[in-house]
Amino acid sequence: MQPDVLVVGAGPTGLAAALMLAHRRVAVRIIDTAEAPSTTSKALAVNSRTLEVLQGTGVAEQIVAEGWPVHGATLHEGGHDVLAFDLPRATGAHAAMTVLPQARTEALLTKALAARGVTVERGVTFQSLAQDLAEVKATLAHADGRSEQVTSRLLLGADGARSATRAALALDFEGSSLPEPWQLWDIAMACSLDAYRAHILFEPDGFIFVLRLAGDCWRVIGNTRDPLATLRRYGTLGAVSWESQFHIGHRVAARTGVGRVALAGDAAHIHSPIGARGMNLGIEDAYVYAACAADALAGDMGRMNDYASLRHAVHKSVVRRIGAITRMVHGRPLWLRWIRDEVVPVIGHLSFARNLMMRTAGGLDHPLKTRP
């Protein structure tokens, strides 16, 4: 049976979209190039907005049960605590930020989706599309070499920063990238850092972010010459369970939808991990998409234009804000590092700045709208 919606990509955005569509009794098919789910986690935290939109699926409650709520964040400079702010304590399913690795969040979404009769089809690659006023025709390639033509009424590209769906729509991915590589570790640590807070370390040659994942395992991200050498000032380092390197870009697709085809998640926007917004913003995309797509399938195709315009405005706003914060804290060039070191600790004590930080961490820095 042909699906009403074909979802390309089974990361958190695609899984959430498929789940919310299935919850609305929409016939959905979801594919992913990868033969197996990812076991590593780019995203670490689920914010309160995500927990809000996942209410009713059963997944929000499981995230809260398995994760732990972040109590706040502390800024360290020169080995001293120079700024700290607390997040609201968890109330029900709405902690400001709950730590649960992305791989586990994806597993919970996959399980909930399977309970609604939808299974991720793996080893299936989207290749091209053509659309008219009535339908979308997509060409898929299977791992065994088969080619398949699929006709659906709508298509959602949630296939990541190198989105083949975005390329098929010939849409630019506008923005910029920071030049230096950033390093990442998941590493065992016995240290003096508060295990229930996020930690931001300002260093002369850059910036380090530290957050505990579970037990004694911590996520470390930094652009300094040797972040691990800095952390040895705070305790003892153990085994590394995952190590990676990446570049940071701040980009937004030129459009978030064309006709019956829409983009969501990293296919539509990317930014630095500061603020923990990537996965969360993508799941929010999924929520708005499901609402608009259900209406479109019921006969109001103007709702796909609503999705594209609503989310494009949000993407530009969030990426611009996270990009500005990233450039401020990452410590390069020298004049910007001076502003960071001297001004940020002072501004951070002001009530408006603290409120903005809390709203950003919770994903509440813009209204959640499914209609213009």
GROMACS .gro file of N, CA and C in nm, residues 189-299:
model
  333
  189MET      N    1   3.557   1.008   3.409
  189MET     CA    2   3.628   1.107   3.490
  189MET      C    3   3.586   1.094   3.636
  190ALA      N    4   3.684   1.106   3.724
  190ALA     CA    5   3.660   1.125   3.866
  190ALA      C    6   3.708   1.266   3.896
  191CYS      N    7   3.615   1.359   3.917
  191CYS     CA    8   3.653   1.499   3.920
  191CYS      C    9   3.573   1.577   4.023
  192SER      N   10   3.612   1.701   4.043
  192SER     CA   11   3.547   1.788   4.141
  192SER      C   12   3.427   1.863   4.083
  193LEU      N   13   3.401   1.850   3.954
  193LEU     CA   14   3.288   1.920   3.891
  193LEU      C   15   3.156   1.861   3.939
  194ASP      N   16   3.060   1.946   3.964
  194ASP     CA   17   2.927   1.903   4.007
  194ASP      C   18   2.864   1.817   3.898
  195ALA      N   19   2.828   1.694   3.932
  195ALA     CA   20   2.780   1.598   3.834
  195ALA      C   21   2.640   1.629   3.782
  196TYR      N   22   2.570   1.721   3.845
  196TYR     CA   23   2.434   1.753   3.803
  196TYR      C   24   2.423   1.890   3.736
  197ARG      N   25   2.537   1.940   3.691
  197ARG     CA   26   2.538   2.068   3.622
  197ARG      C   27   2.619   2.056   3.492
  198ALA      N   28   2.586   2.142   3.397
  198ALA     CA   29   2.671   2.158   3.279
  198ALA      C   30   2.783   2.254   3.315
  199HIS      N   31   2.900   2.237   3.254
  199HIS     CA   32   3.017   2.319   3.288
  199HIS      C   33   3.076   2.378   3.162
  200ILE      N   34   3.105   2.507   3.167
  200ILE     CA   35   3.163   2.582   3.056
  200ILE      C   36   3.296   2.638   3.104
  201LEU      N   37   3.404   2.600   3.038
  201LEU     CA   38   3.538   2.641   3.078
  201LEU      C   39   3.593   2.738   2.975
  202PHE      N   40   3.614   2.863   3.015
  202PHE     CA   41   3.679   2.962   2.929
  202PHE      C   42   3.830   2.947   2.946
  203GLU      N   43   3.898   2.921   2.835
  203GLU     CA   44   4.043   2.904   2.835
  203GLU      C   45   4.105   3.010   2.744
  204PRO      N   46   4.235   3.043   2.765
  204PRO     CA   47   4.298   3.147   2.680
  204PRO      C   48   4.292   3.115   2.532
  205ASP      N   49   4.294   2.986   2.495
  205ASP     CA   50   4.294   2.952   2.353
  205ASP      C   51   4.161   2.895   2.306
  206GLY      N   52   4.054   2.914   2.384
  206GLY     CA   53   3.924   2.865   2.338
  206GLY      C   54   3.826   2.836   2.448
  207PHE      N   55   3.753   2.727   2.429
  207PHE     CA   56   3.632   2.700   2.507
  207PHE      C   57   3.615   2.550   2.522
  208ILE      N   58   3.570   2.504   2.641
  208ILE     CA   59   3.544   2.362   2.664
  208ILE      C   60   3.407   2.349   2.731
  209PHE      N   61   3.328   2.254   2.683
  209PHE     CA   62   3.197   2.224   2.742
  209PHE      C   63   3.204   2.084   2.802
  210VAL      N   64   3.151   2.066   2.923
  210VAL     CA   65   3.159   1.938   2.993
  210VAL      C   66   3.023   1.907   3.054
  211LEU      N   67   2.973   1.786   3.031
  211LEU     CA   68   2.845   1.743   3.087
  211LEU      C   69   2.850   1.593   3.113
  212ARG      N   70   2.805   1.553   3.230
  212ARG     CA   71   2.803   1.410   3.262
  212ARG      C   72   2.691   1.342   3.185
  213LEU      N   73   2.722   1.224   3.129
  213LEU     CA   74   2.621   1.146   3.058
  213LEU      C   75   2.549   1.052   3.154
  214ALA      N   76   2.625   0.965   3.219
  214ALA     CA   77   2.570   0.870   3.315
  214ALA      C   78   2.687   0.810   3.391
  215GLY      N   79   2.663   0.777   3.517
  215GLY     CA   80   2.770   0.720   3.597
  215GLY      C   81   2.889   0.813   3.601
  216ASP      N   82   3.008   0.760   3.566
  216ASP     CA   83   3.127   0.844   3.566
  216ASP      C   84   3.168   0.886   3.424
  217CYS      N   85   3.079   0.868   3.326
  217CYS     CA   86   3.109   0.902   3.188
  217CYS      C   87   3.063   1.044   3.158
  218TRP      N   88   3.154   1.127   3.104
  218TRP     CA   89   3.126   1.267   3.074
  218TRP      C   90   3.148   1.294   2.925
  219ARG      N   91   3.069   1.384   2.871
  219ARG     CA   92   3.091   1.435   2.736
  219ARG      C   93   3.177   1.562   2.745
  220VAL      N   94   3.283   1.567   2.665
  220VAL     CA   95   3.373   1.681   2.660
  220VAL      C   96   3.379   1.729   2.516
  221ILE      N   97   3.353   1.858   2.495
  221ILE     CA   98   3.363   1.920   2.362
  221ILE      C   99   3.447   2.046   2.376
  222GLY      N  100   3.546   2.064   2.288
  222GLY     CA  101   3.628   2.184   2.298
  222GLY      C  102   3.702   2.217   2.170
  223ASN      N  103   3.742   2.343   2.160
  223ASN     CA  104   3.822   2.386   2.045
  223ASN      C  105   3.961   2.432   2.087
  224THR      N  106   4.000   2.402   2.212
  224THR     CA  107   4.134   2.438   2.258
  224THR      C  108   4.236   2.338   2.207
  225ARG      N  109   4.362   2.369   2.227
  225ARG     CA  110   4.469   2.281   2.177
  225ARG      C  111   4.463   2.145   2.244
  226ASP      N  112   4.436   2.140   2.375
  226ASP     CA  113   4.436   2.012   2.448
  226ASP      C  114   4.332   2.018   2.561
  227PRO      N  115   4.203   1.999   2.529
  227PRO     CA  116   4.100   2.005   2.632
  227PRO      C  117   4.121   1.908   2.747
  228LEU      N  118   4.171   1.789   2.717
  228LEU     CA  119   4.187   1.691   2.823
  228LEU      C  120   4.294   1.732   2.924
  229ALA      N  121   4.397   1.802   2.879
  229ALA     CA  122   4.498   1.853   2.972
  229ALA      C  123   4.435   1.951   3.070
  230THR      N  124   4.343   2.034   3.021
  230THR     CA  125   4.272   2.127   3.109
  230THR      C  126   4.190   2.051   3.213
  231LEU      N  127   4.123   1.946   3.172
  231LEU     CA  128   4.036   1.873   3.263
  231LEU      C  129   4.114   1.800   3.372
  232ARG      N  130   4.240   1.771   3.347
  232ARG     CA  131   4.320   1.705   3.450
  232ARG      C  132   4.342   1.795   3.570
  233ARG      N  133   4.317   1.925   3.555
  233ARG     CA  134   4.323   2.015   3.670
  233ARG      C  135   4.206   1.990   3.765
  234TYR      N  136   4.101   1.926   3.714
  234TYR     CA  137   3.980   1.906   3.794
  234TYR      C  138   3.965   1.764   3.846
  235GLY      N  139   4.049   1.671   3.797
  235GLY     CA  140   4.035   1.534   3.844
  235GLY      C  141   4.116   1.437   3.760
  236THR      N  142   4.077   1.309   3.769
  236THR     CA  143   4.148   1.201   3.702
  236THR      C  144   4.066   1.151   3.583
  237LEU      N  145   4.132   1.135   3.469
  237LEU     CA  146   4.066   1.088   3.349
  237LEU      C  147   4.085   0.938   3.333
  238GLY      N  148   3.979   0.873   3.284
  238GLY     CA  149   3.984   0.729   3.262
  238GLY      C  150   3.972   0.693   3.116
  239ALA      N  151   3.901   0.584   3.090
  239ALA     CA  152   3.891   0.529   2.954
  239ALA      C  153   3.802   0.617   2.866
  240VAL      N  154   3.841   0.627   2.739
  240VAL     CA  155   3.761   0.698   2.638
  240VAL      C  156   3.670   0.596   2.569
  241SER      N  157   3.538   0.619   2.572
  241SER     CA  158   3.444   0.528   2.506
  241SER      C  159   3.409   0.574   2.365
  242TRP      N  160   3.427   0.702   2.336
  242TRP     CA  161   3.404   0.753   2.200
  242TRP      C  162   3.484   0.881   2.183
  243GLU      N  163   3.546   0.894   2.065
  243GLU     CA  164   3.624   1.013   2.034
  243GLU      C  165   3.593   1.052   1.890
  244SER      N  166   3.576   1.182   1.866
  244SER     CA  167   3.543   1.228   1.733
  244SER      C  168   3.593   1.370   1.714
  245GLN      N  169   3.585   1.416   1.592
  245GLN     CA  170   3.622   1.553   1.558
  245GLN      C  171   3.522   1.604   1.455
  246PHE      N  172   3.485   1.730   1.466
  246PHE     CA  173   3.385   1.783   1.375
  246PHE      C  174   3.408   1.932   1.354
  247HIS      N  175   3.345   1.986   1.252
  247HIS     CA  176   3.345   2.130   1.227
  247HIS      C  177   3.205   2.185   1.252
  248ILE      N  178   3.199   2.306   1.296
  248ILE     CA  179   3.072   2.370   1.330
  248ILE      C  180   3.030   2.464   1.219
  249GLY      N  181   2.907   2.448   1.173
  249GLY     CA  182   2.848   2.539   1.076
  249GLY      C  183   2.718   2.594   1.129
  250HIS      N  184   2.681   2.710   1.081
  250HIS     CA  185   2.551   2.770   1.113
  250HIS      C  186   2.482   2.798   0.979
  251ARG      N  187   2.387   2.714   0.944
  251ARG     CA  188   2.327   2.721   0.811
  251ARG      C  189   2.177   2.693   0.819
  252VAL      N  190   2.104   2.756   0.727
  252VAL     CA  191   1.959   2.736   0.715
  252VAL      C  192   1.928   2.716   0.567
  253ALA      N  193   1.845   2.617   0.537
  253ALA     CA  194   1.805   2.595   0.397
  253ALA      C  195   1.731   2.718   0.345
  254ALA      N  196   1.750   2.745   0.215
  254ALA     CA  197   1.687   2.862   0.155
  254ALA      C  198   1.536   2.859   0.170
  255ARG      N  199   1.477   2.742   0.168
  255ARG     CA  200   1.334   2.724   0.191
  255ARG      C  201   1.315   2.596   0.272
  256THR      N  202   1.205   2.588   0.346
  256THR     CA  203   1.179   2.471   0.428
  256THR      C  204   1.078   2.378   0.363
  257GLY      N  205   1.026   2.418   0.249
  257GLY     CA  206   0.934   2.331   0.177
  257GLY      C  207   0.911   2.382   0.036
  258VAL      N  208   0.889   2.288  -0.054
  258VAL     CA  209   0.855   2.319  -0.194
  258VAL      C  210   0.741   2.227  -0.233
  259GLY      N  211   0.622   2.284  -0.251
  259GLY     CA  212   0.508   2.203  -0.288
  259GLY      C  213   0.473   2.100  -0.184
  260ARG      N  214   0.476   1.973  -0.225
  260ARG     CA  215   0.440   1.863  -0.135
  260ARG      C  216   0.561   1.805  -0.060
  261VAL      N  217   0.676   1.866  -0.076
  261VAL     CA  218   0.799   1.817  -0.012
  261VAL      C  219   0.846   1.919   0.091
  262ALA      N  220   0.879   1.872   0.211
  262ALA     CA  221   0.925   1.960   0.318
  262ALA      C  222   1.054   1.906   0.378
  263LEU      N  223   1.125   1.994   0.449
  263LEU     CA  224   1.249   1.958   0.517
  263LEU      C  225   1.231   1.978   0.668
  264ALA      N  226   1.306   1.901   0.745
  264ALA     CA  227   1.302   1.914   0.891
  264ALA      C  228   1.436   1.870   0.948
  265GLY      N  229   1.464   1.913   1.072
  265GLY     CA  230   1.587   1.874   1.139
  265GLY      C  231   1.709   1.928   1.069
  266ASP      N  232   1.819   1.852   1.072
  266ASP     CA  233   1.946   1.899   1.015
  266ASP      C  234   1.938   1.920   0.865
  267ALA      N  235   1.842   1.863   0.798
  267ALA     CA  236   1.824   1.889   0.656
  267ALA      C  237   1.785   2.034   0.631
  268ALA      N  238   1.724   2.097   0.733
  268ALA     CA  239   1.676   2.234   0.720
  268ALA      C  240   1.761   2.335   0.795
  269HIS      N  241   1.837   2.291   0.897
  269HIS     CA  242   1.913   2.385   0.979
  269HIS      C  243   2.021   2.311   1.057
  270ILE      N  244   2.138   2.372   1.068
  270ILE     CA  245   2.243   2.319   1.155
  270ILE      C  246   2.306   2.434   1.231
  271HIS      N  247   2.358   2.404   1.348
  271HIS     CA  248   2.427   2.504   1.429
  271HIS      C  249   2.515   2.433   1.530
  272SER      N  250   2.586   2.507   1.609
  272SER     CA  251   2.677   2.448   1.708
  272SER      C  252   2.597   2.375   1.816
  273PRO      N  253   2.662   2.284   1.890
  273PRO     CA  254   2.591   2.212   1.996
  273PRO      C  255   2.564   2.298   2.119
  274ILE      N  256   2.613   2.419   2.124
  274ILE     CA  257   2.588   2.507   2.238
  274ILE      C  258   2.438   2.534   2.248
  275GLY      N  259   2.384   2.511   2.365
  275GLY     CA  260   2.241   2.529   2.385
  275GLY      C  261   2.161   2.400   2.367
  276ALA      N  262   2.226   2.295   2.317
  276ALA     CA  263   2.162   2.163   2.301
  276ALA      C  264   2.031   2.174   2.224
  277ARG      N  265   2.034   2.241   2.109
  277ARG     CA  266   1.911   2.268   2.038
  277ARG      C  267   1.890   2.184   1.912
  278GLY      N  268   1.996   2.120   1.859
  278GLY     CA  269   1.984   2.054   1.731
  278GLY      C  270   1.874   1.950   1.726
  279MET      N  271   1.886   1.844   1.805
  279MET     CA  272   1.786   1.738   1.808
  279MET      C  273   1.651   1.793   1.854
  280ASN      N  274   1.653   1.879   1.953
  280ASN     CA  275   1.528   1.932   2.008
  280ASN      C  276   1.453   2.017   1.907
  281LEU      N  277   1.525   2.099   1.832
  281LEU     CA  278   1.459   2.181   1.731
  281LEU      C  279   1.403   2.093   1.619
  282GLY      N  280   1.472   1.985   1.588
  282GLY     CA  281   1.423   1.892   1.487
  282GLY      C  282   1.296   1.822   1.530
  283ILE      N  283   1.287   1.782   1.656
  283ILE     CA  284   1.165   1.716   1.705
  283ILE      C  285   1.050   1.817   1.709
  284GLU      N  286   1.081   1.941   1.738
  284GLU     CA  287   0.978   2.045   1.729
  284GLU      C  288   0.930   2.061   1.585
  285ASP      N  289   1.023   2.058   1.488
  285ASP     CA  290   0.984   2.057   1.347
  285ASP      C  291   0.884   1.944   1.320
  286ALA      N  292   0.916   1.826   1.373
  286ALA     CA  293   0.832   1.708   1.349
  286ALA      C  294   0.691   1.730   1.400
  287TYR      N  295   0.678   1.792   1.515
  287TYR     CA  296   0.547   1.819   1.575
  287TYR      C  297   0.465   1.912   1.487
  288VAL      N  298   0.526   2.021   1.444
  288VAL     CA  299   0.455   2.117   1.359
  288VAL      C  300   0.422   2.054   1.224
  289TYR      N  301   0.518   1.977   1.171
  289TYR     CA  302   0.494   1.911   1.042
  289TYR      C  303   0.374   1.817   1.050
  290ALA      N  304   0.367   1.736   1.155
  290ALA     CA  305   0.257   1.640   1.165
  290ALA      C  306   0.122   1.711   1.166
  291ALA      N  307   0.114   1.823   1.237
  291ALA     CA  308  -0.011   1.898   1.242
  291ALA      C  309  -0.047   1.953   1.105
  292CYS      N  310   0.049   2.011   1.036
  292CYS     CA  311   0.023   2.070   0.904
  292CYS      C  312  -0.004   1.963   0.800
  293ALA      N  313   0.073   1.855   0.804
  293ALA     CA  314   0.055   1.749   0.704
  293ALA      C  315  -0.081   1.682   0.717
  294ALA      N  316  -0.126   1.660   0.841
  294ALA     CA  317  -0.257   1.598   0.860
  294ALA      C  318  -0.367   1.684   0.799
  295ASP      N  319  -0.356   1.815   0.816
  295ASP     CA  320  -0.455   1.905   0.756
  295ASP      C  321  -0.445   1.905   0.604
  296ALA      N  322  -0.322   1.900   0.552
  296ALA     CA  323  -0.302   1.898   0.407
  296ALA      C  324  -0.362   1.772   0.347
  297LEU      N  325  -0.343   1.659   0.413
  297LEU     CA  326  -0.398   1.533   0.364
  297LEU      C  327  -0.550   1.533   0.370
  298ALA      N  328  -0.605   1.615   0.459
  298ALA     CA  329  -0.751   1.627   0.469
  298ALA      C  330  -0.808   1.723   0.366
  299GLY      N  331  -0.719   1.786   0.287
  299GLY     CA  332  -0.767   1.870   0.179
  299GLY      C  333  -0.720   2.013   0.177
   0.00000   0.00000   0.00000
